[in-house]
Short mmCIF file of C-alpha atoms in Angstrom, two decimals:
data_model
loop_
_atom_site.label_atom_id
_atom_site.label_comp_id
_atom_site.label_asym_id
_atom_site.label_seq_id
_atom_site.Cartn_x
_atom_site.Cartn_y
_atom_site.Cartn_z
CA MET I 1 -58.26 -62.15 -51.69
CA LYS I 2 -59.67 -59.15 -49.84
CA HIS I 3 -61.45 -61.45 -47.34
CA ASN I 4 -58.21 -63.38 -46.71
CA LEU I 5 -56.35 -60.14 -45.95
CA ILE I 6 -59.07 -58.95 -43.55
CA SER I 7 -59.11 -62.37 -41.83
CA LEU I 8 -55.34 -62.34 -41.51
CA LEU I 9 -55.33 -58.83 -40.01
CA LEU I 10 -58.10 -59.75 -37.58
CA LEU I 11 -56.23 -62.90 -36.51
CA CYS I 12 -53.01 -60.90 -35.96
CA ALA I 13 -54.88 -58.27 -33.93
CA LEU I 14 -56.47 -60.91 -31.70
CA GLY I 15 -53.14 -62.68 -31.17
CA ALA I 16 -51.49 -59.43 -30.06
CA CYS I 17 -54.03 -58.89 -27.31
CA SER I 18 -53.50 -60.41 -23.91
CA SER I 19 -56.18 -61.04 -21.38
CA SER I 20 -55.98 -59.82 -17.80
CA ASP I 21 -56.02 -63.51 -16.75
CA ASP I 22 -52.59 -63.96 -18.36
CA ASN I 23 -51.17 -61.08 -16.32
CA ASP I 24 -52.80 -62.32 -13.10
CA THR I 25 -51.18 -65.76 -13.33
CA LYS I 26 -47.58 -64.63 -13.87
CA ASP I 27 -45.40 -65.48 -10.91
CA MET I 28 -43.71 -62.25 -9.82
CA THR I 29 -42.75 -63.11 -6.23
CA TYR I 30 -39.75 -64.74 -4.63
CA PRO I 31 -40.10 -68.10 -2.88
CA VAL I 32 -39.70 -68.15 0.91
CA ILE I 33 -37.24 -70.08 3.10
CA SER I 34 -38.86 -70.29 6.51
CA SER I 35 -38.42 -71.72 9.98
CA GLN I 36 -42.04 -71.08 10.90
CA GLY I 37 -43.65 -73.97 12.79
CA ILE I 38 -40.43 -76.03 12.99
CA THR I 39 -37.08 -76.02 14.71
CA ALA I 40 -35.00 -75.04 11.69
CA ASN I 41 -31.48 -76.35 11.28
CA PRO I 42 -28.78 -75.22 10.83
CA ILE I 43 -28.96 -71.75 12.31
CA ASP I 44 -26.23 -69.16 12.85
CA CYS I 45 -23.37 -70.02 15.19
CA GLN I 46 -24.09 -73.75 15.54
CA VAL I 47 -21.06 -75.94 16.14
CA TYR I 48 -20.63 -79.39 14.59
CA LYS I 49 -17.89 -82.00 14.85
CA ARG I 50 -16.09 -83.67 11.98
CA GLY I 51 -17.71 -87.07 11.37
CA ASP I 52 -21.14 -85.92 12.62
CA THR I 53 -24.13 -85.02 10.47
CA ILE I 54 -25.91 -81.73 9.89
CA PRO I 55 -29.66 -82.41 10.06
CA PHE I 56 -30.98 -79.87 7.53
CA LEU I 57 -34.60 -78.80 8.11
CA TYR I 58 -36.42 -75.80 6.59
CA VAL I 59 -39.85 -75.09 5.11
CA PHE I 60 -40.09 -73.70 1.57
CA THR I 61 -43.17 -71.92 0.22
CA ASP I 62 -44.21 -70.12 -2.95
CA ASP I 63 -47.44 -68.48 -4.05
CA THR I 64 -47.45 -70.33 -7.39
CA GLU I 65 -45.09 -73.34 -7.51
CA LEU I 66 -41.73 -74.33 -6.07
CA GLY I 67 -38.97 -75.67 -8.30
CA SER I 68 -35.74 -76.84 -6.67
CA TYR I 69 -33.18 -76.02 -4.02
CA ASN I 70 -29.43 -76.17 -3.68
CA ILE I 71 -27.30 -76.59 -0.58
CA GLU I 72 -23.74 -75.30 -0.60
CA ILE I 73 -21.25 -75.51 2.25
CA HIS I 74 -17.86 -73.84 1.95
CA HIS I 75 -15.12 -72.54 4.24
CA ASN I 76 -15.04 -69.02 5.60
CA PHE I 77 -11.40 -69.01 6.67
CA ASP I 78 -10.95 -65.58 4.99
CA HIS I 79 -13.96 -64.03 6.83
CA HIS I 80 -16.00 -63.13 3.72
CA THR I 81 -19.74 -62.59 4.07
CA HIS I 82 -22.99 -63.33 2.27
CA SER I 83 -25.02 -60.81 4.31
CA THR I 84 -28.31 -62.66 4.79
CA SER I 85 -28.17 -62.53 8.58
CA SER I 86 -27.46 -59.80 11.10
CA VAL I 87 -26.11 -62.33 13.62
CA GLU I 88 -22.36 -62.16 14.22
CA CYS I 89 -20.77 -65.39 15.38
CA PRO I 90 -17.38 -65.67 17.11
CA MET I 91 -14.82 -66.55 14.46
CA ASP I 92 -11.41 -68.21 14.46
CA GLU I 93 -8.41 -66.28 13.17
CA GLU I 94 -8.10 -66.06 9.39
CA LYS I 95 -6.09 -68.96 8.02
CA ALA I 96 -5.00 -70.66 4.83
CA THR I 97 -6.79 -73.79 3.70
CA SER I 98 -5.30 -77.25 3.59
CA ASN I 99 -8.31 -79.52 3.06
CA PRO I 100 -11.47 -77.39 3.23
CA TRP I 101 -14.91 -78.96 2.86
CA VAL I 102 -16.92 -78.05 -0.20
CA PHE I 103 -20.43 -79.46 -0.51
CA ASN I 104 -22.71 -78.43 -3.38
CA LYS I 105 -25.81 -80.41 -4.29
CA GLY I 106 -29.15 -79.64 -5.93
CA TYR I 107 -32.51 -81.20 -5.05
CA ASP I 108 -35.81 -81.23 -6.94
CA ILE I 109 -39.11 -80.42 -5.25
CA PRO I 110 -42.17 -82.45 -6.36
CA ALA I 111 -44.04 -80.73 -9.21
CA GLY I 112 -47.06 -78.68 -8.19
CA SER I 113 -45.80 -78.04 -4.64
CA LYS I 114 -46.53 -74.67 -3.06
CA SER I 115 -45.12 -75.81 0.30
CA TYR I 116 -42.36 -78.30 0.99
CA THR I 117 -40.55 -79.34 4.16
CA ALA I 118 -36.94 -80.15 3.28
CA ARG I 119 -35.17 -82.68 5.52
CA ILE I 120 -31.73 -84.03 4.72
CA ASP I 121 -28.90 -85.41 6.83
CA ILE I 122 -25.55 -84.19 5.52
CA ALA I 123 -22.52 -86.16 6.66
CA ILE I 124 -19.50 -84.08 7.63
CA PRO I 125 -16.26 -85.69 6.43
CA THR I 126 -13.73 -86.59 9.13
CA ASP I 127 -10.64 -85.38 7.25
CA ILE I 128 -11.58 -81.74 6.52
CA ASP I 129 -10.13 -78.53 7.93
CA ALA I 130 -11.85 -77.45 11.12
CA GLY I 131 -13.04 -73.87 11.36
CA ASP I 132 -15.64 -71.40 10.14
CA TYR I 133 -17.99 -72.39 7.31
CA HIS I 134 -20.97 -70.97 5.46
CA PHE I 135 -24.08 -73.10 4.99
CA MET I 136 -26.10 -71.68 2.10
CA VAL I 137 -29.53 -72.60 0.74
CA ARG I 138 -30.74 -71.35 -2.63
CA LEU I 139 -34.45 -71.88 -3.28
CA THR I 140 -35.78 -71.42 -6.82
CA ASP I 141 -39.43 -71.43 -7.86
CA ARG I 142 -40.72 -72.75 -11.21
CA ALA I 143 -40.68 -69.19 -12.67
CA GLY I 144 -36.97 -68.84 -11.84
CA TRP I 145 -37.17 -66.48 -8.85
CA GLN I 146 -34.53 -67.33 -6.28
CA GLN I 147 -34.13 -66.77 -2.54
CA LEU I 148 -30.84 -67.16 -0.64
CA HIS I 149 -30.39 -68.02 3.03
CA ALA I 150 -26.87 -68.23 4.44
CA VAL I 151 -25.80 -69.07 7.99
CA ALA I 152 -22.41 -69.18 9.65
CA ILE I 153 -21.48 -72.49 11.29
CA LYS I 154 -18.34 -73.86 12.87
CA ILE I 155 -16.89 -77.33 12.40
CA GLN I 156 -14.47 -78.68 15.02
#
């Protein structure tokens, strides 16, 4: 009985210890949304026409592993901000919405990826309200860290 108690205490003590390797492998950094080495799209102040497409292109990186990304497009007819850019684009007058465009879709990144070039063509509906919009990208790594990139665009 005494040997069982000593063995149990020793096992508990060993289980409570963590090696420095465990601490070194924890992902503690945000993923990166980059335009480095490419002509990124969209960027602030770009103008698109209803019925056209937005050719989305950005590079995503992470020091450990990427997870997924989400693209959201919504109207900015009330002039709100998401403050990820210092660029100020000319804006239309504030207005009420009639048929604003809302796009919100998530995409997986292949498992094990530390770098990924995201390319998607997003069709702009023909029957939406023209005006100021926000184009937002949310990048999440496998550990759950998230980076946000928002740009102001205009749809005519």
